[in-house]
mmCIF file of C-alpha atoms and ligand atoms in Angstrom:
data_model
loop_
_atom_site.group_PDB
_atom_site.id
_atom_site.type_symbol
_atom_site.label_atom_id
_atom_site.label_comp_id
_atom_site.label_asym_id
_atom_site.label_seq_id
_atom_site.Cartn_x
_atom_site.Cartn_y
_atom_site.Cartn_z
ATOM 1 C CA MET A 1 107.708 113.965 68.252
ATOM 2 C CA ASN A 2 109.343 117.426 69.814
ATOM 3 C CA ASP A 3 111.092 118.045 73.169
ATOM 4 C CA CYS A 4 109.714 121.318 74.031
ATOM 5 C CA PHE A 5 107.912 120.952 77.468
ATOM 6 C CA ILE A 6 105.021 123.646 78.408
ATOM 7 C CA THR A 7 104.130 123.798 81.681
ATOM 8 C CA ARG A 8 100.530 125.591 82.114
ATOM 9 C CA ASP A 9 99.930 127.049 85.712
ATOM 10 C CA PHE A 10 95.523 127.358 86.613
ATOM 11 C CA VAL A 11 94.781 129.153 89.405
ATOM 12 C CA ASN A 12 91.413 130.326 90.101
ATOM 13 C CA ASP A 13 89.313 132.003 93.302
ATOM 14 C CA ASP A 14 89.557 127.633 94.896
ATOM 15 C CA ALA A 15 92.199 125.866 93.786
ATOM 16 C CA SER A 16 95.892 125.898 91.386
ATOM 17 C CA ALA A 17 97.616 123.668 89.435
ATOM 18 C CA THR A 18 100.354 122.913 86.953
ATOM 19 C CA ILE A 19 100.140 120.644 83.982
ATOM 20 C CA THR A 20 102.933 120.016 81.639
ATOM 21 C CA ASP A 21 102.155 119.201 77.642
ATOM 22 C CA TYR A 22 104.366 115.985 77.794
ATOM 23 C CA GLY A 23 102.215 113.469 79.373
ATOM 24 C CA ALA A 24 99.305 115.828 79.857
ATOM 25 C CA HIS A 25 101.161 115.381 83.259
ATOM 26 C CA VAL A 26 99.231 116.416 85.821
ATOM 27 C CA LEU A 27 102.861 117.913 88.487
ATOM 28 C CA ASP A 28 100.400 120.171 91.580
ATOM 29 C CA TRP A 29 97.301 120.632 92.491
ATOM 30 C CA THR A 30 95.849 122.417 95.546
ATOM 31 C CA PRO A 31 92.297 123.994 97.101
ATOM 32 C CA ASN A 32 93.438 126.614 99.192
ATOM 33 C CA GLY A 33 94.170 127.087 102.199
ATOM 34 C CA GLN A 34 95.800 123.346 101.801
ATOM 35 C CA PRO A 35 99.691 122.351 101.198
ATOM 36 C CA LYS A 36 99.562 120.284 98.350
ATOM 37 C CA VAL A 37 97.398 117.108 97.967
ATOM 38 C CA LEU A 38 99.459 115.666 94.540
ATOM 39 C CA TRP A 39 103.428 114.536 95.807
ATOM 40 C CA HIS A 40 106.033 115.181 93.133
ATOM 41 C CA PRO A 41 109.974 114.972 94.276
ATOM 42 C CA ARG A 42 111.968 117.915 94.992
ATOM 43 C CA ALA A 43 113.941 117.729 91.878
ATOM 44 C CA ILE A 44 111.820 116.530 88.340
ATOM 45 C CA THR A 45 113.250 115.776 85.413
ATOM 46 C CA LEU A 46 111.809 116.727 82.711
ATOM 47 C CA SER A 47 113.627 114.447 79.379
ATOM 48 C CA ASN A 48 111.852 113.818 76.396
ATOM 49 C CA GLY A 49 111.155 109.904 76.677
ATOM 50 C CA VAL A 50 111.620 109.581 79.533
ATOM 51 C CA ALA A 51 109.006 109.358 82.841
ATOM 52 C CA ILE A 52 107.884 112.126 85.135
ATOM 53 C CA ARG A 53 108.213 111.464 88.247
ATOM 54 C CA GLY A 54 104.948 111.921 90.429
ATOM 55 C CA GLY A 55 102.040 114.363 90.200
ATOM 56 C CA ILE A 56 99.923 112.093 87.949
ATOM 57 C CA PRO A 57 100.843 109.701 85.037
ATOM 58 C CA LEU A 58 98.766 108.482 82.736
ATOM 59 C CA VAL A 59 99.755 105.430 82.002
ATOM 60 C CA PHE A 60 98.395 103.147 79.172
ATOM 61 C CA PRO A 61 97.643 101.573 76.996
ATOM 62 C CA TRP A 62 99.483 98.925 79.166
ATOM 63 C CA PHE A 63 100.592 99.024 83.129
ATOM 64 C CA ASN A 64 103.944 98.176 84.087
ATOM 65 C CA SER A 65 104.626 95.550 80.255
ATOM 66 C CA GLY A 66 101.712 94.435 80.043
ATOM 67 C CA PHE A 67 99.866 91.288 81.475
ATOM 68 C CA GLU A 68 98.415 88.893 78.503
ATOM 69 C CA ASN A 69 96.735 84.960 78.853
ATOM 70 C CA GLY A 70 97.092 84.896 82.849
ATOM 71 C CA HIS A 71 101.192 86.414 82.357
ATOM 72 C CA VAL A 72 103.025 89.363 83.283
ATOM 73 C CA ALA A 73 104.028 90.838 80.138
ATOM 74 C CA ASP A 74 107.194 92.468 77.914
ATOM 75 C CA LYS A 75 106.159 95.576 76.742
ATOM 76 C CA GLN A 76 107.416 98.547 76.500
ATOM 77 C CA PRO A 77 107.535 102.044 77.200
ATOM 78 C CA LYS A 78 106.798 100.281 80.636
ATOM 79 C CA HIS A 79 103.346 101.784 81.754
ATOM 80 C CA GLY A 80 102.973 102.924 78.525
ATOM 81 C CA PHE A 81 103.027 105.625 75.584
ATOM 82 C CA ALA A 82 101.496 108.081 77.135
ATOM 83 C CA ARG A 83 103.456 109.325 79.763
ATOM 84 C CA ILE A 84 105.820 109.775 77.454
ATOM 85 C CA SER A 85 104.163 111.683 74.604
ATOM 86 C CA PHE A 86 103.805 115.586 74.018
ATOM 87 C CA TRP A 87 99.884 115.615 73.586
ATOM 88 C CA HIS A 88 97.522 118.267 71.634
ATOM 89 C CA PHE A 89 96.396 120.952 74.639
ATOM 90 C CA ASP A 90 92.646 121.924 73.607
ATOM 91 C CA GLU A 91 93.203 125.622 74.444
ATOM 92 C CA ALA A 92 89.648 126.668 72.333
ATOM 93 C CA SER A 93 87.702 123.812 75.254
ATOM 94 C CA SER A 94 90.112 124.973 78.342
ATOM 95 C CA SER A 95 89.839 127.888 80.766
ATOM 96 C CA ASN A 96 91.672 128.517 84.140
ATOM 97 C CA ALA A 97 90.227 126.184 86.251
ATOM 98 C CA VAL A 98 89.916 122.940 82.933
ATOM 99 C CA ALA A 99 92.598 121.725 81.229
ATOM 100 C CA ARG A 100 91.680 120.208 77.809
ATOM 101 C CA TYR A 101 94.673 117.905 76.396
ATOM 102 C CA THR A 102 93.870 115.260 73.566
ATOM 103 C CA LEU A 103 96.284 112.701 71.703
ATOM 104 C CA THR A 104 95.500 111.042 68.837
ATOM 105 C CA SER A 105 96.914 107.433 67.216
ATOM 106 C CA ASP A 106 98.965 110.086 64.274
ATOM 107 C CA ASP A 107 101.098 111.210 67.619
ATOM 108 C CA VAL A 108 102.695 107.491 68.453
ATOM 109 C CA PRO A 109 104.861 105.461 65.866
ATOM 110 C CA ASP A 110 103.470 102.875 64.331
ATOM 111 C CA ASP A 111 105.347 99.371 65.747
ATOM 112 C CA LEU A 112 103.991 100.594 68.778
ATOM 113 C CA LEU A 113 100.817 100.955 67.626
ATOM 114 C CA ARG A 114 101.024 96.805 66.491
ATOM 115 C CA THR A 115 101.254 96.683 69.770
ATOM 116 C CA MET A 116 98.114 98.045 71.371
ATOM 117 C CA GLY A 117 96.627 95.990 68.692
ATOM 118 C CA GLY A 118 97.981 92.845 69.386
ATOM 119 C CA GLY A 119 99.352 92.927 65.880
ATOM 120 C CA GLU A 120 96.968 94.651 64.450
ATOM 121 C CA LYS A 121 97.685 98.639 64.142
ATOM 122 C CA ALA A 122 95.537 100.161 66.914
ATOM 123 C CA SER A 123 93.843 103.794 65.872
ATOM 124 C CA PHE A 124 92.112 105.627 68.579
ATOM 125 C CA HIS A 125 91.890 109.012 69.782
ATOM 126 C CA ALA A 126 92.580 109.599 73.194
ATOM 127 C CA THR A 127 90.550 113.100 75.565
ATOM 128 C CA TYR A 128 92.207 113.999 79.477
ATOM 129 C CA GLU A 129 90.184 116.203 80.317
ATOM 130 C CA VAL A 130 91.245 117.971 83.567
ATOM 131 C CA ARG A 131 88.388 120.307 86.272
ATOM 132 C CA CYS A 132 90.196 122.383 88.791
ATOM 133 C CA SER A 133 88.924 123.824 91.945
ATOM 134 C CA LYS A 134 87.532 123.118 95.497
ATOM 135 C CA GLU A 135 87.760 119.772 93.580
ATOM 136 C CA PHE A 136 89.647 117.491 91.717
ATOM 137 C CA GLN A 137 88.851 115.954 88.822
ATOM 138 C CA ALA A 138 90.526 114.378 86.117
ATOM 139 C CA SER A 139 89.039 112.132 83.095
ATOM 140 C CA PHE A 140 90.000 109.973 80.394
ATOM 141 C CA THR A 141 88.228 108.943 77.365
ATOM 142 C CA VAL A 142 89.705 106.891 75.226
ATOM 143 C CA THR A 143 87.197 106.008 71.544
ATOM 144 C CA ASN A 144 88.480 103.417 68.769
ATOM 145 C CA ASP A 145 88.174 105.135 65.582
ATOM 146 C CA GLY A 146 89.891 102.187 63.507
ATOM 147 C CA GLU A 147 88.876 98.637 61.841
ATOM 148 C CA HIS A 148 89.886 96.461 64.568
ATOM 149 C CA PRO A 149 88.902 96.239 68.259
ATOM 150 C CA PHE A 150 91.568 95.994 71.200
ATOM 151 C CA SER A 151 91.874 96.015 74.693
ATOM 152 C CA TYR A 152 94.072 98.264 76.875
ATOM 153 C CA ASP A 153 95.306 98.194 80.509
ATOM 154 C CA GLU A 154 95.029 102.877 82.153
ATOM 155 C CA ALA A 155 95.256 103.895 85.542
ATOM 156 C CA LEU A 156 95.516 107.370 86.930
ATOM 157 C CA HIS A 157 98.698 106.831 88.277
ATOM 158 C CA THR A 158 98.009 109.783 91.590
ATOM 159 C CA TYR A 159 100.923 110.229 93.692
ATOM 160 C CA LEU A 160 98.945 112.247 96.852
ATOM 161 C CA HIS A 161 101.720 114.017 99.106
ATOM 162 C CA VAL A 162 101.001 113.233 102.905
ATOM 163 C CA GLY A 163 102.681 114.260 105.636
ATOM 164 C CA ASP A 164 104.888 110.724 106.669
ATOM 165 C CA VAL A 165 103.140 107.421 104.987
ATOM 166 C CA ARG A 166 104.347 105.631 108.192
ATOM 167 C CA ARG A 167 101.517 107.207 110.631
ATOM 168 C CA ILE A 168 98.274 106.716 107.211
ATOM 169 C CA SER A 169 95.153 104.638 107.104
ATOM 170 C CA VAL A 170 93.935 104.017 103.872
ATOM 171 C CA THR A 171 90.401 102.474 103.726
ATOM 172 C CA GLY A 172 87.521 102.051 101.319
ATOM 173 C CA LEU A 173 89.146 97.884 100.452
ATOM 174 C CA GLU A 174 88.893 96.022 103.510
ATOM 175 C CA GLY A 175 87.892 92.604 102.607
ATOM 176 C CA ALA A 176 89.233 93.209 98.442
ATOM 177 C CA THR A 177 90.391 90.956 97.365
ATOM 178 C CA TYR A 178 94.403 92.095 95.234
ATOM 179 C CA PHE A 179 97.353 90.784 94.150
ATOM 180 C CA ASP A 180 100.130 91.175 95.914
ATOM 181 C CA THR A 181 102.953 91.681 93.199
ATOM 182 C CA THR A 182 105.868 92.731 95.600
ATOM 183 C CA ILE A 183 105.880 88.535 95.577
ATOM 184 C CA GLU A 184 107.419 86.532 92.040
ATOM 185 C CA GLY A 185 103.830 84.687 90.769
ATOM 186 C CA HIS A 186 101.833 88.480 92.170
ATOM 187 C CA PRO A 187 99.890 85.836 94.228
ATOM 188 C CA THR A 188 96.445 86.719 95.210
ATOM 189 C CA ARG A 189 95.580 87.755 98.630
ATOM 190 C CA VAL A 190 92.387 89.049 100.793
ATOM 191 C CA GLN A 191 92.763 92.594 102.382
ATOM 192 C CA PRO A 192 91.596 91.765 106.469
ATOM 193 C CA ASP A 193 88.611 93.965 107.409
ATOM 194 C CA GLU A 194 91.236 96.274 108.209
ATOM 195 C CA PRO A 195 92.736 99.927 107.433
ATOM 196 C CA ILE A 196 95.764 99.251 104.631
ATOM 197 C CA THR A 197 98.703 100.502 106.531
ATOM 198 C CA PHE A 198 102.499 100.316 105.652
ATOM 199 C CA ASP A 199 105.235 99.999 107.578
ATOM 200 C CA GLY A 200 108.840 100.848 105.756
ATOM 201 C CA THR A 201 108.960 98.234 103.105
ATOM 202 C CA MET A 202 106.985 98.106 99.882
ATOM 203 C CA THR A 203 104.000 98.279 99.302
ATOM 204 C CA ASP A 204 102.985 97.172 95.038
ATOM 205 C CA SER A 205 98.826 95.606 95.475
ATOM 206 C CA ILE A 206 96.959 96.381 92.342
ATOM 207 C CA TYR A 207 92.953 95.355 94.367
ATOM 208 C CA GLN A 208 89.509 93.980 92.452
ATOM 209 C CA ALA A 209 86.178 95.926 92.950
ATOM 210 C CA ALA A 210 85.714 96.680 96.862
ATOM 211 C CA SER A 211 82.917 94.462 98.257
ATOM 212 C CA ASP A 212 80.503 97.666 97.854
ATOM 213 C CA GLY A 213 81.187 97.988 93.981
ATOM 214 C CA GLU A 214 83.854 98.941 91.175
ATOM 215 C CA ASN A 215 83.742 102.540 92.126
ATOM 216 C CA ALA A 216 84.329 102.684 95.667
ATOM 217 C CA VAL A 217 85.521 105.605 97.161
ATOM 218 C CA VAL A 218 88.990 104.863 98.969
ATOM 219 C CA ARG A 219 90.576 108.052 102.614
ATOM 220 C CA VAL A 220 93.189 108.047 102.692
ATOM 221 C CA HIS A 221 93.299 109.942 106.381
ATOM 222 C CA ASP A 222 96.701 111.022 107.241
ATOM 223 C CA GLU A 223 97.300 112.135 111.286
ATOM 224 C CA THR A 224 100.476 114.634 110.456
ATOM 225 C CA LEU A 225 99.108 116.695 108.283
ATOM 226 C CA GLY A 226 95.654 115.960 109.921
ATOM 227 C CA ARG A 227 93.069 115.619 106.995
ATOM 228 C CA THR A 228 91.882 113.225 104.474
ATOM 229 C CA ILE A 229 91.699 112.676 101.422
ATOM 230 C CA VAL A 230 88.871 111.109 99.414
ATOM 231 C CA VAL A 231 89.649 108.990 95.587
ATOM 232 C CA GLU A 232 86.467 108.715 93.507
ATOM 233 C CA LYS A 233 87.266 106.979 90.834
ATOM 234 C CA SER A 234 84.123 105.963 87.955
ATOM 235 C CA GLY A 235 84.461 103.289 85.050
ATOM 236 C CA SER A 236 87.493 101.107 86.870
ATOM 237 C CA HIS A 237 88.730 97.179 87.882
ATOM 238 C CA ASN A 238 91.344 97.892 89.779
ATOM 239 C CA THR A 239 92.831 100.355 91.960
ATOM 240 C CA VAL A 240 96.352 100.154 92.825
ATOM 241 C CA VAL A 241 97.914 100.874 95.893
ATOM 242 C CA TRP A 242 101.916 101.691 95.732
ATOM 243 C CA ASN A 243 104.805 103.632 97.807
ATOM 244 C CA PRO A 244 108.423 101.700 97.189
ATOM 245 C CA GLY A 245 109.185 101.808 101.173
ATOM 246 C CA GLU A 246 113.216 102.722 101.294
ATOM 247 C CA GLN A 247 114.841 100.013 99.834
ATOM 248 C CA GLY A 248 112.536 100.579 96.920
ATOM 249 C CA ALA A 249 113.129 103.851 96.653
ATOM 250 C CA ALA A 250 116.957 103.198 96.575
ATOM 251 C CA GLY A 251 116.066 101.797 93.233
ATOM 252 C CA ILE A 252 114.522 104.333 91.914
ATOM 253 C CA GLY A 253 117.328 107.204 90.580
ATOM 254 C CA ASP A 254 115.193 110.120 90.805
ATOM 255 C CA ILE A 255 113.365 110.030 94.745
ATOM 256 C CA ALA A 256 115.748 111.075 96.836
ATOM 257 C CA ASN A 257 116.525 109.349 99.677
ATOM 258 C CA ASP A 258 114.110 110.961 102.272
ATOM 259 C CA GLU A 259 111.683 111.329 100.097
ATOM 260 C CA TRP A 260 109.422 108.096 99.868
ATOM 261 C CA PRO A 261 107.329 108.657 102.998
ATOM 262 C CA GLY A 262 106.155 111.783 100.982
ATOM 263 C CA PHE A 263 103.737 109.953 99.486
ATOM 264 C CA VAL A 264 101.818 107.073 98.502
ATOM 265 C CA CYS A 265 100.192 105.854 95.221
ATOM 266 C CA VAL A 266 96.230 105.533 94.546
ATOM 267 C CA GLU A 267 95.003 104.695 91.066
ATOM 268 C CA ALA A 268 92.105 104.688 89.349
ATOM 269 C CA ALA A 269 93.167 101.590 87.076
ATOM 270 C CA ASN A 270 91.864 98.576 84.394
ATOM 271 C CA ASN A 271 95.119 96.206 85.053
ATOM 272 C CA HIS A 272 96.662 92.845 85.088
ATOM 273 C CA GLY A 273 93.927 90.614 83.293
ATOM 274 C CA THR A 274 90.986 93.324 83.623
ATOM 275 C CA PRO A 275 91.672 95.146 80.264
ATOM 276 C CA VAL A 276 88.909 97.290 78.701
ATOM 277 C CA THR A 277 88.064 96.451 75.261
ATOM 278 C CA LEU A 278 86.354 98.580 72.756
ATOM 279 C CA ALA A 279 84.966 96.779 69.572
ATOM 280 C CA PRO A 280 85.101 99.900 66.570
ATOM 281 C CA GLY A 281 83.556 103.501 67.532
ATOM 282 C CA GLU A 282 82.888 102.917 71.219
ATOM 283 C CA SER A 283 84.916 104.215 73.524
ATOM 284 C CA HIS A 284 85.211 104.327 78.034
ATOM 285 C CA THR A 285 86.372 106.741 80.583
ATOM 286 C CA LEU A 286 87.957 106.559 83.660
ATOM 287 C CA SER A 287 87.607 109.346 85.403
ATOM 288 C CA GLN A 288 88.732 109.685 89.763
ATOM 289 C CA THR A 289 88.066 112.858 91.689
ATOM 290 C CA LEU A 290 90.250 114.082 94.698
ATOM 291 C CA ARG A 291 88.534 116.137 97.680
ATOM 292 C CA VAL A 292 89.708 117.406 100.830
ATOM 293 C CA GLU A 293 88.052 116.498 103.877
HETATM 294 O O1 BG6 B 301 108.587 104.191 88.211
HETATM 295 P P1 BG6 B 301 107.308 104.025 87.374
HETATM 296 O O2 BG6 B 301 107.261 103.263 86.153
HETATM 297 O O3 BG6 B 301 106.910 105.260 87.081
HETATM 298 O O4 BG6 B 301 106.705 102.672 88.227
HETATM 299 C C1 BG6 B 301 105.890 103.103 89.086
HETATM 300 C C2 BG6 B 301 105.447 101.573 90.301
HETATM 301 O O5 BG6 B 301 104.158 101.783 89.000
HETATM 302 C C3 BG6 B 301 102.784 101.256 90.043
HETATM 303 O O6 BG6 B 301 102.209 101.969 89.256
HETATM 304 C C4 BG6 B 301 103.106 100.258 90.007
HETATM 305 O O7 BG6 B 301 102.742 99.146 90.829
HETATM 306 C C5 BG6 B 301 104.456 99.233 90.375
HETATM 307 O O8 BG6 B 301 104.825 98.387 89.864
HETATM 308 C C6 BG6 B 301 105.788 100.696 89.594
HETATM 309 O O9 BG6 B 301 107.244 100.145 90.259
#
């Protein structure tokens, strides 16, 4: 591993974006004429082995500490190794509106590949392509290029910038079943036929496919900033909705006391008992698209 943090700016006629090679981590995407759409704290820590807060952490190949046989597992590092790996920037396939990154099992220590492969060393090739203009699209593709099948969790852990989380509503998940992971045992609940709102306590919910299908469109209606962020996705069974609330944020070193109301995470995911399984030679793509209405 090196510890050279390269951060790249992408500027075109419609938008600007900033991405660091560490974690292939998108820090900002701002369409012209809008306040930032992605949130990150005022102070960003760049340190080898430490996950960056805000933007879009790329969660792979397990979510939190993993989930196996119906139970929370005990895998480290939290949210997998992708967000703390130095990815390869593919200069030839990139432009002022497109960033393409790759990561393969050659970049990952053997013990983590064995954890990923359930004892066998997983062998994979991953590409991450980000398109940033008027719309934003992130697509994460994993190919099993080994001889054994493997399963993995994944999430595009998108921090959306909002005026005040207590004055937003999130629609598109009405009637969907979710795991409430703020409660011991992660009980299953059903979202009533009403938008999700936030009262300053922690929300940490893993939604399963909504009634209108796997790839339901989620809208974040923001009264304070006078805009709606539209979140579309594909290749994703779960949607995670997270805000730590005042108390939760107090325990997170890289979120200052006054910062937690400024974001909501809406994550395109496959996790918590519905991982992706790839046989040798198979690929899967998870995508998320953002736009402002
Ligand atoms: O602090 P981290 O490792 O970036 O994780 C932040 C949060 O990420 C969310 O996606 C999870 O649902 C939460 O349980 C977790 O606390």
